[in-house]
Short mmCIF file of C-alpha atoms and ligand atoms in Angstrom, two decimals:
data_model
loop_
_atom_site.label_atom_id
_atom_site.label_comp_id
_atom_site.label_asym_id
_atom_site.label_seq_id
_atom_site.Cartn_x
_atom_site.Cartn_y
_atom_site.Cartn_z
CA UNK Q 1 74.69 -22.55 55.66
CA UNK Q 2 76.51 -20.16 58.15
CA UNK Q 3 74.66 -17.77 61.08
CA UNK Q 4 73.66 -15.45 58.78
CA UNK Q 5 71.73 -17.33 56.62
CA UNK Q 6 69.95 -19.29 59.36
CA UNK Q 7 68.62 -16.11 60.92
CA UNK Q 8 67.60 -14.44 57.53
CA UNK Q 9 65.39 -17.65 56.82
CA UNK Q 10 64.00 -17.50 60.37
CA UNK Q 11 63.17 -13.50 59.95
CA UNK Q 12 61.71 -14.36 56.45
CA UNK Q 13 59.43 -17.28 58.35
CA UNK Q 14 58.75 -15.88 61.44
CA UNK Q 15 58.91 -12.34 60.79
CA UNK Q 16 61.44 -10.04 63.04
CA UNK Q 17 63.26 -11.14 65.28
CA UNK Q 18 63.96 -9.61 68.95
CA UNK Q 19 67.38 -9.03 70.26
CA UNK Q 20 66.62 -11.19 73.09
CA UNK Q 21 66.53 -13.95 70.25
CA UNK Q 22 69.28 -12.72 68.18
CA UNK Q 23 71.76 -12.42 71.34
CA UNK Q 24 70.37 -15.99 71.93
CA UNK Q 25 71.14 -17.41 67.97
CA UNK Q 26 74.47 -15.55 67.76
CA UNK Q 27 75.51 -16.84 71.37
CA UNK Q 28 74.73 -20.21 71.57
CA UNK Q 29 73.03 -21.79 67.96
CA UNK Q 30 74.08 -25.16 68.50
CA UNK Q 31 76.02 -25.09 65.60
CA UNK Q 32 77.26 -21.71 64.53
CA UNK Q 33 77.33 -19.83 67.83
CA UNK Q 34 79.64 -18.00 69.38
CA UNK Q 35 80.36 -19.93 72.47
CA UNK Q 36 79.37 -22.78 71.17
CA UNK Q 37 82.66 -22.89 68.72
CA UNK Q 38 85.17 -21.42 70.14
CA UNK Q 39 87.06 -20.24 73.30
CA UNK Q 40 86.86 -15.90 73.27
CA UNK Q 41 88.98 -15.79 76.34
CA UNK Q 42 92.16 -14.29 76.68
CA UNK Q 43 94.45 -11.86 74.72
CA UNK Q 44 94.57 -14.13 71.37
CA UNK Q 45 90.69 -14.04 71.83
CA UNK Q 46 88.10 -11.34 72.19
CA UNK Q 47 87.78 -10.11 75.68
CA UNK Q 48 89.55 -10.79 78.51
CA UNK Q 49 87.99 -11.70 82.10
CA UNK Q 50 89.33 -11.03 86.07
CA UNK Q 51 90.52 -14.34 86.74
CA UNK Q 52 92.13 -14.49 83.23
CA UNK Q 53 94.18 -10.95 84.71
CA UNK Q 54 95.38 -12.15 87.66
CA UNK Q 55 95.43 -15.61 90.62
CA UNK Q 56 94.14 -12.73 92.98
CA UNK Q 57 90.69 -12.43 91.85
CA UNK Q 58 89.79 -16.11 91.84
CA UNK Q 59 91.93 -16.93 95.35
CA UNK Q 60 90.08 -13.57 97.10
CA UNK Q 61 86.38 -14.84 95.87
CA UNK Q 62 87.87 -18.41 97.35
CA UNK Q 63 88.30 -17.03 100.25
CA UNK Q 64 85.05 -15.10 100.89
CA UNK Q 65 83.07 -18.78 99.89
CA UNK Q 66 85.31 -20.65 102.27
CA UNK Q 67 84.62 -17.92 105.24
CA UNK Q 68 80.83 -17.41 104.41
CA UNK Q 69 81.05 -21.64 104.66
CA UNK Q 70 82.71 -21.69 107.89
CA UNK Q 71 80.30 -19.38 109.12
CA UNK Q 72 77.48 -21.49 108.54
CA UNK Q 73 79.50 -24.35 110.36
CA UNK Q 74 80.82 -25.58 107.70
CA UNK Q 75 77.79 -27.57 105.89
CA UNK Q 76 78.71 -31.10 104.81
CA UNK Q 77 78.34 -32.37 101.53
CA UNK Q 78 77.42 -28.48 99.91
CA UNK Q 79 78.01 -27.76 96.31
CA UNK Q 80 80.72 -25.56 95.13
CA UNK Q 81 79.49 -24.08 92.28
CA UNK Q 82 80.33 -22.04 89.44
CA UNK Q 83 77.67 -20.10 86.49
CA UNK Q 84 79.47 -20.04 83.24
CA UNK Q 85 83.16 -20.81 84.13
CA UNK Q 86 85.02 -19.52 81.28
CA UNK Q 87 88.50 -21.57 80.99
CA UNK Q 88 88.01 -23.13 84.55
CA UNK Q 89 90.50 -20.58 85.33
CA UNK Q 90 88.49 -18.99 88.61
CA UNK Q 91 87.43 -22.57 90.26
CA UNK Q 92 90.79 -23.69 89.46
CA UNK Q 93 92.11 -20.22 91.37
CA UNK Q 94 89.16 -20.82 94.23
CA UNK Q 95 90.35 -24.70 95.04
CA UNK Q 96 93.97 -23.74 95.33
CA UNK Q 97 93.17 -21.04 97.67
CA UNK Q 98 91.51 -23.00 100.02
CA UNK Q 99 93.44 -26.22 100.08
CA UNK Q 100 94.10 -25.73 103.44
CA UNK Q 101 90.53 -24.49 104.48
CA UNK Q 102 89.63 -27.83 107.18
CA UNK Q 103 87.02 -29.85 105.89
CA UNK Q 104 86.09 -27.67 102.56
CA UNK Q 105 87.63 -29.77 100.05
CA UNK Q 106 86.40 -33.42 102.08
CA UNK Q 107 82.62 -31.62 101.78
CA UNK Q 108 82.77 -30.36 98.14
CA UNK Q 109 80.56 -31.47 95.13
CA UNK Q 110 81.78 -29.26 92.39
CA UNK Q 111 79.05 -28.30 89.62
CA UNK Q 112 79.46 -26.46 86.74
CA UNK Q 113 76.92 -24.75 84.65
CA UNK Q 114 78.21 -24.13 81.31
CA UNK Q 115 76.41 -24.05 77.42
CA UNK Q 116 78.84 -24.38 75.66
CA UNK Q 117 81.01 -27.67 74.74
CA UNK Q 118 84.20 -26.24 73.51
CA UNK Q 119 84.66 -23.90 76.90
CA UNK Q 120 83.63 -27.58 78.97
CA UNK Q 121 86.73 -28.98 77.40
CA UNK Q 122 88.63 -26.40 78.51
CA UNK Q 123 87.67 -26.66 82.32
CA UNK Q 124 87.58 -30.28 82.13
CA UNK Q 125 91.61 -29.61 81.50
CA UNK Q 126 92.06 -27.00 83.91
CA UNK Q 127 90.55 -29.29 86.63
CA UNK Q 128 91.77 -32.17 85.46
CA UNK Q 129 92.52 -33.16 89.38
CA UNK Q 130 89.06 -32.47 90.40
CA UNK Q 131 85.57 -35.00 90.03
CA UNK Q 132 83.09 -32.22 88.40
CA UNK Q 133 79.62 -32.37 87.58
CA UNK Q 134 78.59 -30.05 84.32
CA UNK Q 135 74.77 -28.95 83.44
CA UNK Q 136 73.09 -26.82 81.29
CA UNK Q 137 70.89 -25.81 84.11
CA UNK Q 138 71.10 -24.32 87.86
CA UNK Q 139 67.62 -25.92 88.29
CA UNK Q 140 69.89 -29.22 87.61
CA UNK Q 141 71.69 -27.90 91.24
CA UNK Q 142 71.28 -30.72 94.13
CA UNK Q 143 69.03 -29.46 96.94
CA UNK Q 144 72.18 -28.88 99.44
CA UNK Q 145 73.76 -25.59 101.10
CA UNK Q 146 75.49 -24.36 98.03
CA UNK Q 147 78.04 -21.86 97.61
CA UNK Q 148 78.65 -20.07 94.11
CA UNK Q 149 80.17 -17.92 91.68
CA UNK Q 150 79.24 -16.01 88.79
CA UNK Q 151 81.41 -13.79 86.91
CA UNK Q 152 80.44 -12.24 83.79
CA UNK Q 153 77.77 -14.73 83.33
CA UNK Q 154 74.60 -12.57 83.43
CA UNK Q 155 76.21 -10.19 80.95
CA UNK Q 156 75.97 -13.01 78.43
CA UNK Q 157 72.05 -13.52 78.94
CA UNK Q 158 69.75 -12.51 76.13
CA UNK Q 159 67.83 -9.02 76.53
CA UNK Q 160 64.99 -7.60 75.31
CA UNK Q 161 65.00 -4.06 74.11
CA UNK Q 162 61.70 -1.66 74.60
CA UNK Q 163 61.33 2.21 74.03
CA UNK Q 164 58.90 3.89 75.63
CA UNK Q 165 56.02 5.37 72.99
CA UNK Q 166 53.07 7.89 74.09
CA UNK Q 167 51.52 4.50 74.49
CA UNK Q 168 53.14 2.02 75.72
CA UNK Q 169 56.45 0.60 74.73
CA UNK Q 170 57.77 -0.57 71.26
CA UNK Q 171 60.13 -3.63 71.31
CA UNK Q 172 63.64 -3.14 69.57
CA UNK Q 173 63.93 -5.83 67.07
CA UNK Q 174 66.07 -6.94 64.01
CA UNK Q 175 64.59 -7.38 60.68
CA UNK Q 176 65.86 -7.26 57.34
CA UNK Q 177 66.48 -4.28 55.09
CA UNK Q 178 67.48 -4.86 51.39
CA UNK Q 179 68.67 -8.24 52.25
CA UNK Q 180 70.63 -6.82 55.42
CA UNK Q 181 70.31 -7.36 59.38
CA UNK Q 182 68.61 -4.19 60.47
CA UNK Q 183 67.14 -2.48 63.51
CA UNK Q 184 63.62 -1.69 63.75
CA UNK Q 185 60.39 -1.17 66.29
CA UNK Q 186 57.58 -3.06 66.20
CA UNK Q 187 54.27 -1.52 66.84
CA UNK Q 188 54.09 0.17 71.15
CA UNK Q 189 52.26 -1.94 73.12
CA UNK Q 190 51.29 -1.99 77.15
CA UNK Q 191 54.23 -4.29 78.76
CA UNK Q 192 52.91 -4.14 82.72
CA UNK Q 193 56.43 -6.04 83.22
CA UNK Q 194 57.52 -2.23 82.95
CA UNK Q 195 55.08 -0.53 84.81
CA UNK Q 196 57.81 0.22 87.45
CA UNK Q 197 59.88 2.17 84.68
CA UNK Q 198 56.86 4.56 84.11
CA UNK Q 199 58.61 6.61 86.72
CA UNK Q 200 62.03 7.02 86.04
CA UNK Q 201 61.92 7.34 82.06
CA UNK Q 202 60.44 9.81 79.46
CA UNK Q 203 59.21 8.79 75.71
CA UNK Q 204 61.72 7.73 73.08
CA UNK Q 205 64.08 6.07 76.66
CA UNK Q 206 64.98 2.39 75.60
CA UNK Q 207 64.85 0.33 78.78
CA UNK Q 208 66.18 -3.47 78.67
CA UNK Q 209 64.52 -6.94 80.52
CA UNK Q 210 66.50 -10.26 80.75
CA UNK Q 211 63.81 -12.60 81.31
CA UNK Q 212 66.27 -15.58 81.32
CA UNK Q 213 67.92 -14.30 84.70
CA UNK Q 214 64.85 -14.34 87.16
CA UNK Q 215 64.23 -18.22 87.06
CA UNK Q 216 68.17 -18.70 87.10
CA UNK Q 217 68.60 -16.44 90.39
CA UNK Q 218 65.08 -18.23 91.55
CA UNK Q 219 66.89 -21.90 91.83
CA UNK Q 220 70.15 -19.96 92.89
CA UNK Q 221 68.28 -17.76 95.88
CA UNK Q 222 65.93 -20.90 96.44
CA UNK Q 223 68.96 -23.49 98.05
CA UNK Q 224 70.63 -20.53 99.73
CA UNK Q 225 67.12 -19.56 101.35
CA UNK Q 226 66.38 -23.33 102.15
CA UNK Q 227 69.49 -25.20 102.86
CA UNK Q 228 72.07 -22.80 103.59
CA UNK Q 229 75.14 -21.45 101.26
CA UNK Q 230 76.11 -17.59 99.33
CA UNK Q 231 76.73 -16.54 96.12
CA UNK Q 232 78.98 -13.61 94.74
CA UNK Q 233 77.73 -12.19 91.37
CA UNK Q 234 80.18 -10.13 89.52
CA UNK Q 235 79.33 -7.91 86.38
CA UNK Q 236 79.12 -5.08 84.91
CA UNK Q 237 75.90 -2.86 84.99
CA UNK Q 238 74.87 -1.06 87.92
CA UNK Q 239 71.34 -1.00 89.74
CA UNK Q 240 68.72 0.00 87.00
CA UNK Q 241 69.25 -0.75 83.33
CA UNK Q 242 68.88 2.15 81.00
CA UNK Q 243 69.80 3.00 77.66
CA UNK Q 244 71.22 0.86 75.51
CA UNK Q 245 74.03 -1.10 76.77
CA UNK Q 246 73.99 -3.78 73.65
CA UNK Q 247 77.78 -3.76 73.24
CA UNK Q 248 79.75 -6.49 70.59
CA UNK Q 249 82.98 -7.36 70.91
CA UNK Q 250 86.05 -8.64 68.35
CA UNK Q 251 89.72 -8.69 68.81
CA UNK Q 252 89.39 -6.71 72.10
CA UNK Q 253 87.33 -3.42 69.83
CA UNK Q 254 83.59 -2.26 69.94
CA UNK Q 255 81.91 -3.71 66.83
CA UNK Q 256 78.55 -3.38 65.05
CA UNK Q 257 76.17 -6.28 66.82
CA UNK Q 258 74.66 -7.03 63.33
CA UNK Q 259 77.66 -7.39 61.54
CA UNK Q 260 79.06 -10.95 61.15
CA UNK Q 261 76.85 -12.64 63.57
CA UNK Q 262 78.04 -15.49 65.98
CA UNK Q 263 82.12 -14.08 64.93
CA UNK Q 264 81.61 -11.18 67.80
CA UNK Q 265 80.77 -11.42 71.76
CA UNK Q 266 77.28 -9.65 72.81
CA UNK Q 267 76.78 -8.49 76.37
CA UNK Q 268 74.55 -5.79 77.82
CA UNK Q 269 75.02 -4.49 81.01
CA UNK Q 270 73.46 -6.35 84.36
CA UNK Q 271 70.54 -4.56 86.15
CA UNK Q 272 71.32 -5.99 89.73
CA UNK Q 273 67.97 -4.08 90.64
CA UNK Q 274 66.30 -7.34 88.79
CA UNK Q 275 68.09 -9.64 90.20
CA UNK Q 276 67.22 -8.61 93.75
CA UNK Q 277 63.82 -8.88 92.83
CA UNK Q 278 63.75 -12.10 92.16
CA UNK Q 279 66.24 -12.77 95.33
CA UNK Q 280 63.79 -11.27 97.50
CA UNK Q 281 61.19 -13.35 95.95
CA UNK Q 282 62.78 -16.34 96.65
CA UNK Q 283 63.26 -15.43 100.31
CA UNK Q 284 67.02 -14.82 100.04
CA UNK Q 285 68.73 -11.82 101.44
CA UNK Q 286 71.33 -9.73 99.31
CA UNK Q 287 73.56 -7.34 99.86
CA UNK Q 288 74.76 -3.83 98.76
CA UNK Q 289 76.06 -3.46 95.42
CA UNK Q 290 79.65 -2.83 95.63
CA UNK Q 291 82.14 -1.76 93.15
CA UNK Q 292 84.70 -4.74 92.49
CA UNK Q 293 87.48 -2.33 93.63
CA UNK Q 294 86.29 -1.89 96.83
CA UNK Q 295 84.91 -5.75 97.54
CA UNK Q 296 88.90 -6.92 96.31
CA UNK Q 297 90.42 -4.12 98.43
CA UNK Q 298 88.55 -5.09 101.57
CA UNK Q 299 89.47 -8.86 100.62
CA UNK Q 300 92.88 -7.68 101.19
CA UNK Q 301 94.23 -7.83 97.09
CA UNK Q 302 96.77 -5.39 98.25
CA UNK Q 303 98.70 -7.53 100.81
CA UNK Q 304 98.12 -10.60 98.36
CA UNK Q 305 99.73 -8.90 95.85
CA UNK Q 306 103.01 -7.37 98.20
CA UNK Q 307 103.21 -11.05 99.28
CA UNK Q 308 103.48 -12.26 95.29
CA UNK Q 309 105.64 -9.36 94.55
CA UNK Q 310 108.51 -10.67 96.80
CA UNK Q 311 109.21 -13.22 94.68
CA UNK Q 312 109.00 -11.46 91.42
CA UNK Q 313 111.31 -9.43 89.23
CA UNK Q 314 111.52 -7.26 86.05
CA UNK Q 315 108.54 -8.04 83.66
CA UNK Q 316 106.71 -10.34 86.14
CA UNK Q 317 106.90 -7.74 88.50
CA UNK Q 318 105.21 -4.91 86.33
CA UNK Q 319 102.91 -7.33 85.11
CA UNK Q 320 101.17 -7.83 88.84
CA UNK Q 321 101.29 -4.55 89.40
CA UNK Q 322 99.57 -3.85 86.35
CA UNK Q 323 97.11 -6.30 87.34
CA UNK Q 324 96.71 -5.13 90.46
CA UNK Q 325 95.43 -1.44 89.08
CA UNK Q 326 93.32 -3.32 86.05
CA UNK Q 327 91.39 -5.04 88.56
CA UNK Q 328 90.78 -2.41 91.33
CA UNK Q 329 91.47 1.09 90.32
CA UNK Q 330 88.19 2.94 89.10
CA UNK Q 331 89.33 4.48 85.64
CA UNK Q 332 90.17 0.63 85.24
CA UNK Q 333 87.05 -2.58 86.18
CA UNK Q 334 86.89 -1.32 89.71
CA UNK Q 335 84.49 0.52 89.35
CA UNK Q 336 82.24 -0.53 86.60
CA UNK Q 337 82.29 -3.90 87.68
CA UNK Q 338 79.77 -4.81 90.52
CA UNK Q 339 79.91 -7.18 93.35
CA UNK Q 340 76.46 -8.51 95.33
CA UNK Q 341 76.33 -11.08 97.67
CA UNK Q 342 73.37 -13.27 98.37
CA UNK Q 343 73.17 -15.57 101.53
CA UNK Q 344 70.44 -16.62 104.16
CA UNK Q 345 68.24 -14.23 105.81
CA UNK Q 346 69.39 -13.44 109.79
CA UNK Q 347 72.58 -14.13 108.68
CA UNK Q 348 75.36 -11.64 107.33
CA UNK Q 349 77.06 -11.31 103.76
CA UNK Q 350 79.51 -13.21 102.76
CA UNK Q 351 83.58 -11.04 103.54
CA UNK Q 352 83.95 -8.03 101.17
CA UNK Q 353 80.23 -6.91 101.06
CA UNK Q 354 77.73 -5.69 103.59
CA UNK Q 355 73.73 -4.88 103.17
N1 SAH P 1 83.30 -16.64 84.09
C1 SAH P 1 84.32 -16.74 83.08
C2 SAH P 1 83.79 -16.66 81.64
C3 SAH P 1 82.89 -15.50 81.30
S1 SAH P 1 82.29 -15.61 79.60
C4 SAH P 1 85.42 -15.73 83.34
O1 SAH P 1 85.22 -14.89 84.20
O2 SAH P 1 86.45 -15.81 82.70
C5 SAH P 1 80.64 -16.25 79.82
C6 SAH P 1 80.56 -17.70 80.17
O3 SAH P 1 79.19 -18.06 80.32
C7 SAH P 1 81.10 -18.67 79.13
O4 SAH P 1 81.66 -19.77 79.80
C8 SAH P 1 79.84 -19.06 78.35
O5 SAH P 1 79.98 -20.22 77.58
C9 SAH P 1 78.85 -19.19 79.47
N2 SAH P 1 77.45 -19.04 79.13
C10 SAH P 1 76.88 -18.03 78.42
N3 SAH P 1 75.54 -18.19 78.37
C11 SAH P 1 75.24 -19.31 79.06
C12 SAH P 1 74.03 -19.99 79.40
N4 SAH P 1 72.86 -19.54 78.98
N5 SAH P 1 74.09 -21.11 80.14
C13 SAH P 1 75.30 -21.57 80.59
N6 SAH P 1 76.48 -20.97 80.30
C14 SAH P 1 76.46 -19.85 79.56
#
C-alpha cells in the first residue's frame, strides 16, 4: 500500500477529499507521510530553512527571547519553547547565544512541539546536551511565562480552499478523475467563517482558512496573556490570504501538489491577519508585521556578521556573505518572509518589532 493508494480508497469511501485533508494525509499519515519519514531539510533535501542558512538567524531570535525575558524580570522556571523545530538547528543556535544571558539557562524548561518522529531524532542529536520535553501539542505547554519560536511552522498547517460563487463559496477539493488525483469544486455554499472576505473579493477569487492555527495560537497567546512570556512567528504570507498559495516542493523546484503524494513538501502561505485574530481573542497583544529583513537588520545581523567575517577566509568568507544577503535582502527571504511578535498587553514587543 503506498500514499496514493490510501487516499484513492478514502476518496472512493468517503467521497472527495479537501485539501485541508490531503495537505494533512500527504504531511503527516502516520505511515507514509512526508514528515513523518524523512528529514526535507537542507541542500540534499527539499527546501532549505533560515537557521539551516546561517548561526545568525537562530543567535539574533536568541537574543530578542532572552531581552523580551529580562524585561519581564526574568521569570523563573518559564518554558523555552520551540513549534516545529526542524533539525534542532535554531534552539541549538538560540541556547548558544545566550549562554551567558544570567539566570536564562538556570530558569529554562525546554519543550518542543514536533509531529514527526524522524525530525525528533534529529533534535534529540542536535541537543544532545540539553534535558527536552517533546509533544504533539502546544495545549501540552505547562501553564508558566513562556517564551517561543516558530519558524516555518504555520506554513506546514493544512488549508482549506473556497472560491467565491454568486452564492456563496465552493470548497476546492481533490477527487478522482479516470483513476487520477484531480481538482474539483463541490457544490457553493454560505461559509459565515468568510463573511469578512465579502468585502475585499469578487466571484471566481479563491480565498484560503487554516482552521488548525486558531486553537494552536489560542494556548500560545493564552500563557503569554496569563503568565507572562513572547513569541516570534516567522513565515511567509503576508496579512490577508488570497489566491492560491498551495505551493509543493521537490529537490529545491515547484512541483504539481497531486503528483506523487507524501514524496513533495506542501505549504501555503500564512495569513498573519488570522492569527491576530485569534491573539486578540486570547487577550494577547501583537505586533506589526515586519519583513524578516528589517526585524534581522534592526537585531544587528550586520555587525554579527563583520564580527564572524574576521575570522574567515576564501570560500567561508563568500559563503556568510552570501548568507547574509539570502536572509535579509528583499529580492532574497527578506522580504517575503514575515516577522510578528506577540507578548503581554501594557507591555512592549519583544527587540526587532514594534506595534
Ligand atoms: N523550524 C524548522 C523546520 C521547518 S519545517 C526550520 O526553520 O528549519 C516544519 C516543521 O514543522 C517540521 O519540523 C515538521 O515536522 C513540523 N510540523 C509540521 N506540522 C506539524 C504539526 N501539525 N505539529 C507539530 N509539528 C509539525
Amino acid at each position: 500500500m503506498s500514499l496514493l493508494d490510501h487516499l484513492k480508497s478514502r476518496i472512493i469511501t468517503d467521497g472527495p477529499l479537501s485539501i485541508a485533508d490531503y495537505m494533512a494525509d500527504c504531511l503527516l499519515h502516520p505511515e507514509f507521510g512526508y514528515y513523518t519519514t524523512r528529514d526535507p531539510l537542507g541542500a540534499q533535501g527539499d527546501f532549505i530553512t533560515a537557521p539551516e542558512i546561517s548561526q545568525m538567524f537562530g543567535e539574533l531570535i536568541g537574543l530578542s527571547l532572552a531581552q523580551a525575558w529580562m524585561d519581564q524580570d526574568s521569570p523563573a522556571p518559564f518554558s523555552l519553547a520551540e513549534l516545529g523545530p526542524g533539525r534542532g538547528t535554531l534552539m541549538g543556535d538560540v541556547l548558544r547565544a545566550t549562554r551567558g544571558v544570567p539566570g536564562f539557562h538556570a530558569a529554562l524548561q525546554l519543550h518542543l512541539i514536533e509531529a514527526s518522529p524522524t525530525l525528533r531524532a534529529a533534535q534529540k542529536d542536535a541537543l544532545a546536551d540539553y534535558p527536552v520535553t517533546w509533544s504533539d501539542h502546544v495545549a501540552d505547554l505547562p501553564q508558566q511565562p513562556l517564551f517561543l519560536v516558530a519558524n516555518e511552522f504555520f506554513d506546514a498547517l493544512p488549508v482549506r480552499q473556497f472560491i467565491r460563487q454568486d452564492m456563496g463559496w465552493a470548497e476546492k477539493r481533490v477527487g478522482l478523475t479516470d483513476g487520477a488525483l484531480s481538482f474539483g469544486l463541490a457544490e457553493p455554499t454560505p461559509q459565515p467563517a468568510l463573511d469578512h472576505r465579502l468585502d475585499d473579493t469578487k466571484v471566481g477569487d479563491l480565498v484560503e482558512i487554516c482552521t488548525t492555527a486558531h486553537p494552536i495560537m489560542t494556548e500560545v497567546c493564552t500563557r503569554i496573556a496569563t503568565h507572562g512570556g513572547a513569541a516570534l512567528v516567522i513565515d511567509y504570507g503576508d496579512w490577508r490570504s488570497l489566491g492560491d498559495t498551495l505551493q509543493a516542493l521537490r529537490a529545491h523546484a515547484p512541483t504539481d501538489p497531486l503528483q506523487d503524494p507524501g514524496a513533495a513538501d506542501l505549504t501555503t502561505h500564512v495569513d498573519f491577519e488570522a492569527l491576530t485574530v485569534a491573539a486578540a481573542a486570547a487577550n494577547c497583544a501583537f505586533s506589526r508585521i515586519t519583513p524578516q529583513g528589517i526585524f534581522l537588520e534592526r537585531l544587528g545581523i550586520t555587525n554579527r556578521a563583520q564580527s564572524l567575517a574576521a575570522a574567515l577566509s576564501g570560500d567561508a568568507l563568500e559563503n556568510l556573505i552570501a548568507a547574509h544577503r539570502r536572509l535579509t535582502h528583499p529580492q532574497e527571504m527578506g522580504n517575503l518572509f514575515k516577522v510578528m511578535g506577540l507578548f503581554p498587553k501594557a507591555l512592549t514587543p519583544p527587540p526587532g518589532l514594534d506595534v
